[in-house]
Amino acid sequence: MYSPSRKDFISLTLSDPHSHNYNNGKHRRQSCWRKWKQLSRLQRSIILFLLALLLIFGLLLYPSIAEQWRGLSVKEAWFTPNDMELKPIGPDVKPVLDLAIGRPPVPVLRPAAGPDVGADPVLEPKGPNIPILAKPPTKLQSFVHPQKKSFPNKRGPPNIQKYGNVSDTARGGKQEQERVQDGETEDKEKTIVSWRGAIIEADQATEPPPSVIEKEGAVVSALAKPADTAPLEVSAGTEDRLEAVREAFRHAWKGYKDHAWGHDELKPISKSFGEWFGLGLTLIDSLDTMWVMGLKEEFTEARDWVEKELSFNKNVDVNLFETTIRVLGGLLSTYHLTGDQLFLDKAKDLGSRLMPAFKTPSKIPFSDVNIGKGTAHPPRWTSDSTLAEVTSIQLEFRELSRLTQEAQYQEAVNEVMKLVHSLPGKQDGLVPMFINTNSGQFTHKGVFTLGARADSYYEYLLKQWIQGGKTEDVLLEDYLQAMEGVKKHLVRQTGPGRLTFVGELSHNRFNPKMDHLVCFLPGTLALGAHNGLPGDHMDLAVQLMETCHEMYVQMETGLSPEIAHFNLQASDGHDVVVKPADRHNLLRPETVESLFYMYRFTKDTKYRDWGWEILKNFNKYAKVSSGGYTSINNVRDPVNPGPRDKMESFFLGETLKYLYLLFSDDTELLSLEKFIFNTEAHPLPIWPSPPK
Ligand code: DMJ
């Protein structure tokens, strides 16, 4: 209701529909002119003066506005496939950027080990196999930056379990949930786990409700029975083992081909597929594995699909990191192995479509890019990016720059490394797990892990250094300092069996928890030692390799859980404790990856035998009779391991490839003197060293 006084002001204006008011421009012009003439001379002069000023400003600003318009239209057009012809470029082609520019002078490291190098007095000699405890900084640390004080934690810990200490980061869409996994209370939480492709739905948790268990009873029968699989003997010779891996690949491929062809992942139990980005992830992840295994027929049909079906010109949000390591990495490595221009053309198209991710205030890339629209954004719940995700795309983007001779890719990822290198918030080289895309600062400080969300940061420090011909000393400094930090803060031994493991640190509180993901570390440490880094890195590698092996053999299925907790008490209890929520196995590669490096560098056949046991157990508990392999829910239950109905693309891209390389006697097959593997096991060439 209006008050009576306000009612007085209500009026109605009724217009005559035939009056054509919209057409009386002439009247309006005349009345404007009359009004203008009614103004005083002063008023008219002021108006004219202002108009003149506006005109001058307009003329002055025109070039920069036009520039922006041009920028916008380029942005619109950036996803038009570039038809520039690319010539195959061999490993001897130099990087597009000069890696030596702007680097501080540092002591020269000469490799101490390896086939073609002599000992180096600067570096520590290889020691005996003794427990690795924190040591005083090595000489090399004298040139690293003094430890910067970390900021007081204003936001509180990330509840490591809620945001950080999860083994899986979230996927897009309805899968964007995170598992809450608290050291003490995690068993109560059974939401969703996902980490780089590993998605575990609530109903797939390790202790499912009875109805699910009943359902599982039905799917267990879908697992291959022992009779379905050729017996794999420990004594099997090299050729038998290689053939067994090829056979496993063919079986996985059959499931994919029959039920998921061209889609991202096979769901082998339901004989269907799962779509994540809609880019044929499994197919692309598998290309170089097929090439290495000599599976020509399979390779040829997959190549046909890439040529005829694979298009990046689609309106889809992809995760920058996952797409880079799996798809860009897979295409680049296949190009190198085959010399087939198709793969480089596709890689270039994809690379250019991923670039909008770097358009952030801080230049720390967003996690997600729409490769069709050229837009990028962070996850829905935060403007943070994950450390591992922004620092484990460098090998691929740097190689893309070298191949295309376009600096933009390398510049974008170098910028990230530069920023991370100089940020406050590290602790003895250990780096927090999150970084904000607006401020460019670490968030959730004080929490350190070598597992989920941080793992491949450490891996790529070393690998970029090797890729670049060991010339980028800042990367080496950061890697060496970080490994000292690992030894000082994270390496401990169990009470009962003196197993060496890598735990986590949350605001100076040690948590004896180790993700299976951390099992990449023995391989990386060994690779570093092979490239001249301190001998105690190799000692630690040997010990951690033992522990990763124990994570398998101490389980009833002989397969590792996703996360292990270690017993620090000096008692006769078990060394490895597995919480109910952590008993799943996603067919992950990290342990067999490290076994491959350890065997190549030591030739100790026990590493091959350990890998052989793992393959046998995948065949026993994860093989699906109609084709494919499945992740399982419970590595402690050999009777009902609980198939999860999902075959991750990395099983074909990494796990089977590393097993094959582990059993192969041909050290020239992807020689570690010539190739560096990206974090998805896609080999990229090591660049030629610049002339001294
Ligand atoms: C892979 O996608 C990569 O190895 C990544 O670095 C870690 N997670 C998976 C495999 O476990």
XYZ file of C-alpha atoms and ligand atoms in Angstrom:
703
model
C 0.000 0.000 0.000
C 1.159 3.504 -0.762
C 0.763 6.239 1.798
C -1.879 8.815 0.839
C 0.760 11.462 0.190
C 2.614 9.227 -2.244
C -0.597 8.367 -4.000
C -0.798 12.050 -4.979
C 2.215 11.657 -7.169
C 1.061 8.715 -9.149
C 0.221 9.775 -12.641
C -0.478 7.948 -15.822
C 0.788 8.948 -19.207
C -1.276 7.547 -21.995
C 0.257 7.764 -25.382
C -1.612 7.873 -28.598
C -0.704 4.760 -30.540
C -1.106 6.701 -33.767
C 1.075 9.608 -32.860
C 4.315 7.969 -34.140
C 6.371 9.629 -31.451
C 9.381 7.600 -32.462
C 9.411 9.466 -35.750
C 9.650 13.008 -34.569
C 13.435 13.406 -34.889
C 13.103 16.691 -36.699
C 11.237 18.220 -33.723
C 13.872 16.924 -31.372
C 16.708 18.368 -33.469
C 14.987 21.739 -33.556
C 14.453 21.815 -29.790
C 18.121 20.827 -29.204
C 19.250 23.724 -31.340
C 16.895 26.054 -29.451
C 18.330 24.842 -26.124
C 21.902 25.301 -27.370
C 21.138 28.884 -28.347
C 19.603 29.526 -24.950
C 22.958 28.728 -23.275
C 25.247 31.562 -22.281
C 28.404 32.048 -24.292
C 30.480 30.861 -21.343
C 28.473 27.652 -21.064
C 28.823 27.006 -24.766
C 32.578 27.584 -24.637
C 33.002 25.176 -21.732
C 31.056 22.449 -23.546
C 33.036 22.948 -26.745
C 36.280 22.900 -24.795
C 35.356 19.603 -23.109
C 34.388 18.056 -26.417
C 37.724 19.091 -27.906
C 39.548 17.567 -24.948
C 37.640 14.297 -25.386
C 38.588 14.184 -29.040
C 42.277 14.697 -28.272
C 42.242 11.938 -25.614
C 40.462 9.614 -27.990
C 43.097 10.144 -30.644
C 45.911 9.601 -28.169
C 44.442 6.386 -26.746
C 43.452 4.859 -30.067
C 46.609 2.781 -30.709
C 46.518 0.952 -27.360
C 42.765 0.314 -27.573
C 43.201 -1.043 -31.056
C 45.992 -3.262 -29.742
C 43.658 -4.717 -27.145
C 40.996 -5.323 -29.723
C 43.542 -7.103 -31.846
C 44.527 -9.173 -28.771
C 40.940 -10.135 -28.227
C 40.375 -11.206 -31.744
C 43.601 -13.212 -31.671
C 42.334 -14.892 -28.509
C 39.126 -15.745 -30.280
C 41.014 -17.168 -33.184
C 43.738 -18.963 -31.266
C 42.032 -22.297 -31.460
C 41.905 -22.311 -35.216
C 44.105 -25.240 -36.156
C 47.477 -23.910 -37.145
C 48.463 -25.227 -40.496
C 52.073 -24.200 -40.196
C 54.101 -27.054 -41.475
C 56.376 -28.584 -38.869
C 59.495 -30.437 -39.756
C 60.533 -33.433 -37.655
C 63.229 -32.322 -35.282
C 65.748 -34.727 -33.853
C 67.194 -34.722 -30.357
C 70.206 -32.750 -31.571
C 68.134 -29.625 -32.185
C 68.891 -27.009 -29.580
C 66.337 -25.596 -27.179
C 64.695 -22.427 -28.327
C 65.720 -20.485 -25.217
C 69.236 -20.091 -23.973
C 69.211 -22.042 -20.741
C 72.407 -20.425 -19.499
C 71.052 -16.899 -19.361
C 70.513 -15.260 -16.027
C 71.804 -18.047 -13.882
C 73.990 -17.429 -10.858
C 77.464 -18.928 -10.979
C 77.606 -22.256 -9.160
C 80.162 -24.985 -8.621
C 80.359 -27.364 -11.534
C 79.126 -30.871 -10.889
C 80.806 -33.647 -12.722
C 78.997 -36.957 -12.859
C 80.459 -39.427 -10.408
C 78.908 -42.540 -11.768
C 77.546 -43.890 -14.960
C 78.958 -45.740 -17.884
C 80.996 -42.985 -19.409
C 82.166 -40.885 -16.523
C 84.780 -41.005 -13.861
C 84.546 -40.411 -10.142
C 84.106 -36.909 -8.843
C 85.882 -35.823 -5.725
C 83.348 -33.075 -5.053
C 80.515 -35.495 -4.590
C 80.056 -37.913 -1.774
C 81.125 -41.446 -2.580
C 78.565 -44.204 -2.602
C 78.308 -45.483 0.913
C 77.293 -48.848 2.269
C 73.673 -49.677 2.728
C 73.148 -47.919 6.044
C 70.134 -46.107 7.417
C 69.871 -42.638 5.962
C 69.499 -40.099 8.674
C 69.490 -36.360 8.403
C 72.947 -35.135 7.592
C 74.535 -31.719 7.768
C 74.181 -29.838 4.513
C 76.524 -30.996 1.799
C 79.030 -28.667 0.245
C 76.643 -28.132 -2.578
C 74.254 -26.428 -0.244
C 76.648 -23.581 0.324
C 75.356 -21.976 -2.840
C 71.712 -22.440 -2.208
C 69.601 -19.731 -0.751
C 69.546 -19.401 2.978
C 66.415 -20.918 4.413
C 63.693 -18.356 4.428
C 61.405 -18.093 7.403
C 57.972 -19.372 6.687
C 55.082 -17.056 7.333
C 52.960 -17.737 10.344
C 50.074 -19.829 9.243
C 47.156 -17.457 9.255
C 44.638 -19.747 7.633
C 45.431 -22.720 9.731
C 46.576 -26.045 8.401
C 44.829 -27.219 5.293
C 43.519 -29.942 7.440
C 45.963 -31.993 5.560
C 43.367 -34.660 5.428
C 40.761 -32.454 3.936
C 42.765 -30.663 1.298
C 46.212 -31.980 1.361
C 46.999 -35.364 2.664
C 44.718 -37.032 0.319
C 46.024 -39.440 -2.143
C 43.860 -38.103 -4.836
C 42.900 -34.725 -6.162
C 39.496 -34.141 -7.529
C 38.314 -34.488 -11.047
C 35.902 -32.178 -12.726
C 32.138 -32.307 -12.882
C 30.233 -34.417 -10.455
C 33.444 -36.117 -9.476
C 34.767 -32.951 -7.891
C 34.718 -34.180 -4.376
C 37.556 -34.863 -2.128
C 38.156 -37.534 0.330
C 38.502 -36.420 3.877
C 41.080 -38.620 5.339
C 42.199 -37.757 8.805
C 44.974 -39.666 10.448
C 42.787 -40.531 13.403
C 39.293 -40.162 12.094
C 39.621 -41.073 8.473
C 37.775 -44.328 8.793
C 34.584 -42.432 9.368
C 34.937 -40.588 6.101
C 34.082 -42.439 2.992
C 33.323 -39.870 0.377
C 35.319 -39.819 -2.792
C 38.972 -40.170 -3.532
C 40.460 -39.064 -6.750
C 43.979 -38.428 -7.744
C 45.045 -37.753 -11.250
C 42.674 -40.078 -12.862
C 41.927 -42.256 -9.932
C 38.374 -41.777 -8.867
C 36.861 -43.771 -6.120
C 33.234 -43.362 -5.544
C 31.694 -43.576 -2.125
C 30.147 -46.901 -2.856
C 33.537 -48.207 -3.793
C 35.104 -47.442 -0.441
C 36.982 -50.209 1.210
C 34.223 -51.104 3.586
C 31.158 -50.869 1.442
C 27.660 -51.312 2.763
C 26.380 -54.898 2.642
C 24.374 -54.352 -0.501
C 27.500 -53.402 -2.339
C 29.369 -56.374 -1.004
C 26.592 -58.583 -2.284
C 26.826 -56.889 -5.633
C 30.556 -57.410 -5.594
C 30.014 -61.085 -5.041
C 28.578 -61.105 -8.523
C 31.412 -59.182 -10.099
C 34.151 -61.181 -8.445
C 33.211 -63.944 -10.829
C 34.102 -61.604 -13.663
C 37.720 -61.689 -12.543
C 39.848 -64.091 -14.494
C 40.267 -67.450 -12.802
C 43.793 -68.824 -12.424
C 43.088 -71.194 -15.300
C 42.411 -68.232 -17.591
C 45.920 -66.967 -17.155
C 49.025 -68.725 -18.286
C 51.010 -69.699 -15.177
C 53.749 -67.187 -14.541
C 56.721 -68.854 -12.887
C 59.339 -67.065 -10.833
C 61.964 -68.882 -12.819
C 60.533 -67.652 -16.112
C 63.237 -66.446 -18.458
C 63.521 -62.974 -19.887
C 61.614 -63.809 -23.040
C 58.783 -65.460 -21.085
C 58.450 -62.438 -18.857
C 58.465 -60.022 -21.771
C 55.833 -62.109 -23.479
C 53.759 -62.176 -20.271
C 53.767 -58.375 -20.160
C 52.853 -58.188 -23.837
C 50.072 -60.648 -23.127
C 48.840 -58.500 -20.237
C 48.864 -55.477 -22.510
C 46.945 -57.297 -25.245
C 44.375 -58.400 -22.687
C 43.967 -54.856 -21.352
C 43.753 -53.552 -24.910
C 41.143 -56.110 -25.877
C 38.832 -54.862 -23.130
C 39.438 -51.276 -24.148
C 38.907 -52.021 -27.820
C 35.762 -54.053 -27.286
C 34.009 -51.754 -24.827
C 35.647 -48.344 -24.649
C 37.249 -47.666 -28.008
C 38.087 -43.980 -28.392
C 36.850 -43.167 -24.902
C 38.932 -42.199 -21.920
C 38.806 -45.282 -19.710
C 37.536 -48.824 -19.743
C 35.088 -50.030 -17.116
C 35.902 -53.692 -17.529
C 33.305 -55.207 -15.197
C 30.309 -53.393 -16.641
C 31.907 -53.609 -20.091
C 31.455 -49.916 -20.648
C 33.565 -46.808 -20.510
C 34.160 -43.705 -18.454
C 34.658 -40.279 -19.975
C 36.818 -37.663 -18.293
C 37.915 -35.232 -20.994
C 36.680 -37.145 -24.011
C 40.144 -37.307 -25.545
C 40.699 -41.046 -25.828
C 43.062 -40.949 -22.826
C 43.788 -44.669 -22.676
C 44.440 -44.865 -26.390
C 46.901 -41.974 -26.383
C 48.566 -43.045 -23.146
C 49.139 -46.469 -24.740
C 50.655 -45.415 -28.068
C 54.325 -45.464 -27.125
C 53.887 -48.582 -24.973
C 52.629 -50.454 -28.045
C 55.502 -49.117 -30.070
C 58.027 -50.237 -27.457
C 56.425 -53.695 -27.184
C 56.361 -54.071 -30.944
C 52.568 -54.424 -31.083
C 52.339 -53.101 -34.613
C 48.819 -54.099 -35.457
C 47.401 -52.492 -32.335
C 49.547 -49.424 -32.866
C 48.372 -49.000 -36.435
C 44.701 -49.057 -35.556
C 45.301 -46.601 -32.741
C 47.196 -44.301 -35.079
C 44.254 -44.407 -37.465
C 41.980 -43.248 -34.683
C 44.325 -40.374 -33.850
C 44.385 -39.353 -37.483
C 40.661 -39.636 -38.173
C 38.902 -39.120 -34.873
C 41.047 -37.184 -32.438
C 40.016 -33.551 -32.375
C 40.895 -30.971 -29.767
C 38.455 -28.481 -31.220
C 35.770 -29.318 -28.700
C 34.042 -27.425 -25.967
C 35.426 -29.347 -23.027
C 37.150 -28.445 -19.772
C 40.330 -30.419 -19.322
C 42.756 -30.538 -16.435
C 45.972 -28.850 -17.546
C 48.277 -31.241 -15.703
C 46.559 -34.493 -16.618
C 46.177 -33.509 -20.245
C 49.778 -32.403 -20.426
C 51.340 -35.502 -18.902
C 49.060 -38.025 -20.581
C 48.079 -36.543 -23.933
C 50.719 -33.958 -24.792
C 53.428 -36.202 -23.312
C 52.053 -39.252 -25.129
C 51.902 -37.469 -28.484
C 55.385 -35.990 -28.159
C 57.000 -39.271 -27.191
C 55.218 -41.147 -29.970
C 56.427 -38.528 -32.416
C 59.990 -39.105 -31.254
C 59.749 -42.868 -31.443
C 58.045 -42.982 -34.828
C 59.058 -39.755 -36.554
C 55.441 -39.517 -37.692
C 54.485 -35.876 -38.259
C 50.869 -36.588 -37.330
C 51.758 -36.808 -33.648
C 53.705 -33.564 -33.622
C 50.910 -31.729 -35.405
C 48.443 -32.977 -32.821
C 50.791 -32.079 -29.978
C 51.204 -28.574 -31.286
C 47.482 -28.104 -31.686
C 46.876 -29.293 -28.142
C 49.760 -27.290 -26.671
C 48.446 -24.027 -28.111
C 44.979 -24.774 -26.757
C 46.341 -25.280 -23.248
C 48.092 -21.900 -23.161
C 45.133 -19.845 -21.836
C 45.662 -21.606 -18.497
C 48.680 -19.382 -17.935
C 46.718 -16.132 -18.245
C 46.402 -15.519 -14.521
C 47.440 -12.523 -12.412
C 50.365 -14.477 -10.998
C 51.226 -16.540 -14.105
C 50.668 -19.647 -11.998
C 48.336 -21.575 -14.298
C 44.735 -22.405 -13.545
C 43.951 -26.076 -13.142
C 41.336 -26.236 -15.913
C 41.207 -25.100 -19.519
C 38.422 -25.247 -22.047
C 40.369 -26.303 -25.101
C 37.571 -25.333 -27.467
C 36.747 -21.908 -26.077
C 40.193 -20.837 -24.974
C 39.069 -20.024 -21.458
C 40.602 -21.218 -18.209
C 39.536 -21.319 -14.586
C 40.503 -22.714 -11.203
C 38.510 -25.493 -9.540
C 35.100 -24.387 -8.290
C 36.030 -24.430 -4.626
C 39.324 -22.496 -4.613
C 41.625 -20.220 -6.587
C 44.598 -22.355 -5.542
C 46.436 -24.654 -7.889
C 48.217 -27.774 -6.713
C 51.991 -27.607 -6.508
C 52.571 -30.848 -8.448
C 50.122 -29.794 -11.131
C 51.857 -26.515 -11.954
C 55.408 -27.806 -11.664
C 55.050 -31.098 -13.531
C 54.192 -29.855 -16.994
C 57.617 -28.423 -17.723
C 59.273 -31.350 -19.500
C 56.454 -31.431 -22.035
C 56.104 -27.694 -22.675
C 59.858 -27.227 -22.913
C 60.090 -30.015 -25.463
C 57.202 -28.527 -27.413
C 59.109 -25.256 -27.625
C 62.233 -27.003 -28.826
C 60.333 -28.894 -31.505
C 58.305 -25.945 -32.738
C 60.943 -23.297 -32.059
C 58.204 -21.237 -30.442
C 59.387 -19.866 -27.113
C 55.949 -19.252 -25.601
C 55.533 -22.738 -24.129
C 58.875 -22.829 -22.424
C 58.583 -19.250 -21.224
C 55.249 -19.941 -19.567
C 56.468 -22.959 -17.601
C 59.843 -21.402 -16.778
C 57.991 -18.513 -15.198
C 56.292 -20.949 -12.816
C 59.578 -22.544 -11.821
C 61.187 -19.158 -11.256
C 58.369 -18.079 -8.999
C 58.284 -21.305 -6.989
C 62.053 -21.147 -6.614
C 61.958 -17.787 -4.884
C 58.777 -18.019 -2.807
C 58.834 -17.916 0.985
C 57.197 -20.803 2.820
C 59.579 -23.671 2.059
C 61.262 -25.699 4.737
C 64.724 -26.979 3.827
C 63.668 -27.271 0.201
C 60.329 -28.916 0.976
C 57.487 -27.047 -0.661
C 53.851 -26.546 0.429
C 51.221 -28.311 -1.638
C 49.177 -25.342 -2.866
C 49.863 -22.074 -4.616
C 47.382 -19.299 -5.238
C 46.781 -18.266 -8.827
C 45.973 -14.665 -7.862
C 48.663 -13.866 -5.330
C 51.263 -16.317 -6.580
C 51.978 -17.248 -2.933
C 51.975 -20.654 -1.301
C 48.901 -21.413 0.759
C 48.367 -24.040 3.458
C 51.923 -23.579 4.567
C 53.618 -25.872 7.038
C 52.361 -29.106 5.489
C 54.880 -31.155 3.539
C 54.578 -34.434 1.700
C 56.286 -36.313 -1.095
C 52.932 -37.894 -1.901
C 49.766 -36.625 -3.526
C 49.827 -33.007 -4.735
C 53.555 -32.532 -4.337
C 55.273 -35.699 -5.615
C 56.203 -34.845 -9.172
C 57.470 -31.345 -8.257
C 60.545 -33.078 -6.858
C 60.697 -35.526 -9.750
C 60.608 -32.747 -12.359
C 63.315 -30.666 -10.682
C 65.782 -33.441 -11.363
C 64.351 -34.443 -14.712
C 64.307 -30.916 -16.132
C 67.921 -30.561 -15.112
C 68.769 -33.765 -16.983
C 66.564 -32.882 -19.951
C 68.364 -29.565 -20.373
C 71.780 -31.200 -20.491
C 72.525 -30.510 -16.793
C 73.001 -26.814 -17.359
C 70.216 -25.280 -15.280
C 71.851 -25.144 -11.891
C 68.941 -23.564 -10.073
C 66.893 -26.700 -10.686
C 69.713 -28.820 -9.331
C 70.071 -26.603 -6.270
C 66.381 -26.897 -5.524
C 66.446 -30.665 -5.995
C 69.482 -31.200 -3.784
C 68.131 -28.951 -1.093
C 64.778 -30.719 -1.206
C 66.379 -34.138 -0.840
C 68.266 -32.854 2.206
C 64.916 -31.656 3.537
C 63.414 -35.082 2.897
C 66.212 -36.783 4.807
C 66.017 -34.312 7.657
C 62.266 -34.100 8.142
C 60.528 -36.993 6.443
C 62.716 -40.116 6.456
C 62.246 -42.424 9.440
C 62.527 -46.130 10.203
C 59.933 -48.477 11.575
C 60.406 -50.011 15.017
C 59.907 -53.711 14.290
C 61.697 -54.274 10.986
C 63.746 -51.085 10.545
C 62.045 -50.282 7.260
C 62.999 -46.856 5.934
C 60.030 -44.805 4.800
C 59.077 -41.225 3.899
C 56.385 -39.754 6.120
C 54.698 -36.359 6.143
C 55.081 -33.198 8.175
C 52.214 -31.048 9.370
C 53.291 -27.998 11.350
C 56.317 -29.805 12.683
C 54.281 -32.848 13.620
C 55.480 -36.020 11.918
C 52.879 -38.361 10.450
C 54.193 -41.852 9.577
C 52.021 -42.094 6.495
C 53.260 -42.825 3.002
C 51.225 -42.827 -0.194
C 52.038 -45.473 -2.774
C 52.698 -42.465 -4.998
C 55.898 -41.831 -2.983
C 57.332 -45.030 -4.450
C 58.450 -42.959 -7.445
C 61.198 -41.656 -5.165
C 63.614 -44.611 -5.156
C 63.718 -44.441 -8.961
C 64.215 -40.693 -9.020
C 66.949 -40.807 -6.363
C 68.699 -43.565 -8.299
C 68.448 -41.562 -11.512
C 70.033 -38.598 -9.746
C 72.853 -40.700 -8.340
C 73.416 -42.161 -11.801
C 73.777 -38.611 -13.070
C 76.445 -37.695 -10.572
C 74.519 -36.699 -7.474
C 75.630 -37.826 -4.007
C 76.025 -41.532 -3.372
C 73.825 -41.473 -0.312
C 70.899 -40.749 -2.640
C 71.446 -44.246 -4.017
C 71.607 -45.710 -0.518
C 68.306 -44.117 0.338
C 66.883 -45.351 -2.972
C 67.870 -48.930 -2.119
C 66.194 -48.728 1.270
C 63.016 -47.096 0.029
C 62.787 -49.677 -2.729
C 62.775 -52.383 -0.064
C 59.971 -50.607 1.740
C 57.863 -50.205 -1.385
C 58.353 -53.901 -2.024
C 57.249 -54.643 1.549
C 54.099 -52.609 0.921
C 53.239 -55.319 -1.615
C 54.455 -58.508 0.018
C 52.948 -57.785 3.408
C 49.467 -57.681 1.878
C 47.433 -60.852 1.444
C 47.005 -60.218 -2.288
C 50.636 -59.227 -2.781
C 49.427 -55.863 -4.065
C 50.119 -52.571 -2.331
C 47.454 -50.432 -0.695
C 47.029 -46.848 -1.823
C 48.400 -45.557 1.498
C 50.462 -47.236 4.182
C 51.050 -46.178 7.762
C 54.264 -47.235 9.433
C 54.778 -48.439 12.944
C 57.371 -46.355 14.792
C 57.110 -48.351 18.025
C 59.932 -50.711 18.856
C 57.685 -53.715 19.239
C 57.101 -56.927 17.351
C 53.971 -55.525 15.711
C 53.613 -55.125 11.987
C 55.720 -52.577 10.137
C 52.968 -51.666 7.724
C 49.516 -50.747 8.960
C 46.694 -50.170 6.497
C 43.611 -48.207 7.434
C 40.313 -49.457 6.015
C 39.882 -46.442 3.753
C 43.310 -46.955 2.199
C 43.133 -50.603 1.174
C 42.480 -50.052 -2.500
C 44.883 -50.565 -5.370
C 44.484 -48.576 -8.566
C 47.019 -50.485 -10.708
C 49.489 -47.690 -10.056
C 52.962 -47.700 -11.563
C 55.292 -46.047 -9.034
C 56.833 -49.192 -7.556
C 57.464 -50.928 -10.876
C 58.768 -47.616 -12.221
C 61.380 -47.529 -9.456
C 62.149 -51.224 -9.936
C 62.955 -50.452 -13.550
C 65.468 -47.732 -12.602
C 66.970 -49.826 -9.821
C 67.495 -52.786 -12.123
C 68.977 -50.668 -14.914
C 71.502 -49.115 -12.547
C 72.379 -52.093 -10.332
C 71.558 -55.157 -12.461
C 70.414 -56.804 -9.245
C 67.944 -59.435 -10.457
C 65.906 -59.297 -7.259
C 64.281 -56.160 -8.632
C 63.089 -58.103 -11.654
C 61.758 -60.870 -9.450
C 59.832 -58.364 -7.367
C 58.312 -56.906 -10.533
C 57.431 -60.378 -11.732
C 55.538 -61.097 -8.511
C 53.588 -57.877 -8.936
C 52.605 -58.782 -12.481
C 51.490 -62.216 -11.311
C 49.316 -60.660 -8.638
C 47.752 -58.189 -11.057
C 46.874 -61.210 -13.156
C 45.496 -63.022 -10.141
C 43.410 -60.290 -8.546
C 42.795 -57.575 -11.114
C 42.436 -59.327 -14.450
C 38.892 -59.350 -15.825
C 38.141 -62.410 -17.899
C 36.294 -60.603 -20.679
C 39.154 -58.151 -21.190
C 40.919 -55.464 -19.216
C 42.168 -55.128 -15.651
C 40.365 -53.459 -12.797
C 41.298 -51.411 -9.755
C 40.388 -53.285 -6.593
C 38.963 -52.264 -3.237
C 40.809 -54.423 -0.780
C 44.355 -55.657 -1.063
C 43.907 -57.520 2.226
C 41.174 -59.781 0.938
C 42.340 -62.327 -1.608
C 38.921 -63.990 -1.618
C 37.035 -60.851 -2.486
C 39.410 -58.108 -3.567
C 36.380 -56.073 -4.635
C 36.739 -55.084 -8.259
C 36.052 -51.415 -8.801
C 35.203 -51.529 -12.473
C 37.857 -49.143 -13.689
C 41.065 -49.489 -15.643
C 43.172 -46.355 -15.339
C 44.931 -45.203 -18.487
C 48.238 -45.211 -16.625
C 48.064 -48.987 -16.280
C 48.810 -49.248 -20.010
C 50.810 -46.041 -20.275
C 53.053 -46.626 -17.283
C 52.664 -49.819 -15.262
C 52.942 -52.259 -18.156
C 55.568 -50.185 -19.958
C 57.850 -50.106 -16.916
C 57.348 -53.831 -16.349
C 58.341 -54.486 -19.945
C 61.425 -52.303 -19.684
C 62.308 -53.941 -16.358
C 62.380 -57.380 -17.978
C 64.078 -56.319 -21.185
C 67.820 -56.959 -21.464
C 68.116 -54.286 -24.109
C 69.414 -51.235 -22.269
C 69.367 -49.338 -25.532
C 65.600 -49.656 -25.527
C 64.808 -46.163 -24.255
C 68.307 -45.670 -22.945
C 68.472 -43.518 -19.845
C 71.453 -41.735 -21.377
C 69.213 -40.496 -24.179
C 65.704 -40.252 -22.773
C 64.010 -38.835 -19.735
C 60.584 -40.207 -18.832
C 57.845 -37.756 -18.023
C 55.722 -38.496 -14.973
C 53.345 -40.573 -17.102
C 56.229 -42.723 -18.447
C 56.390 -41.018 -21.824
C 60.018 -40.807 -22.920
C 61.311 -37.454 -24.186
C 64.809 -36.896 -25.537
C 67.579 -35.434 -23.397
C 68.773 -32.286 -25.135
C 72.268 -31.944 -26.456
C 74.644 -30.272 -24.024
C 75.752 -26.814 -25.085
C 79.388 -26.585 -26.138
C 81.667 -25.954 -23.138
C 50.071 -40.898 -13.048
O 49.122 -40.141 -13.696
C 51.366 -40.158 -12.933
O 52.385 -41.052 -12.658
C 51.341 -39.110 -11.878
O 52.563 -38.462 -11.709
C 50.970 -39.743 -10.559
N 49.744 -40.465 -10.639
C 49.508 -41.342 -11.742
C 49.882 -42.770 -11.482
O 49.756 -43.199 -10.211
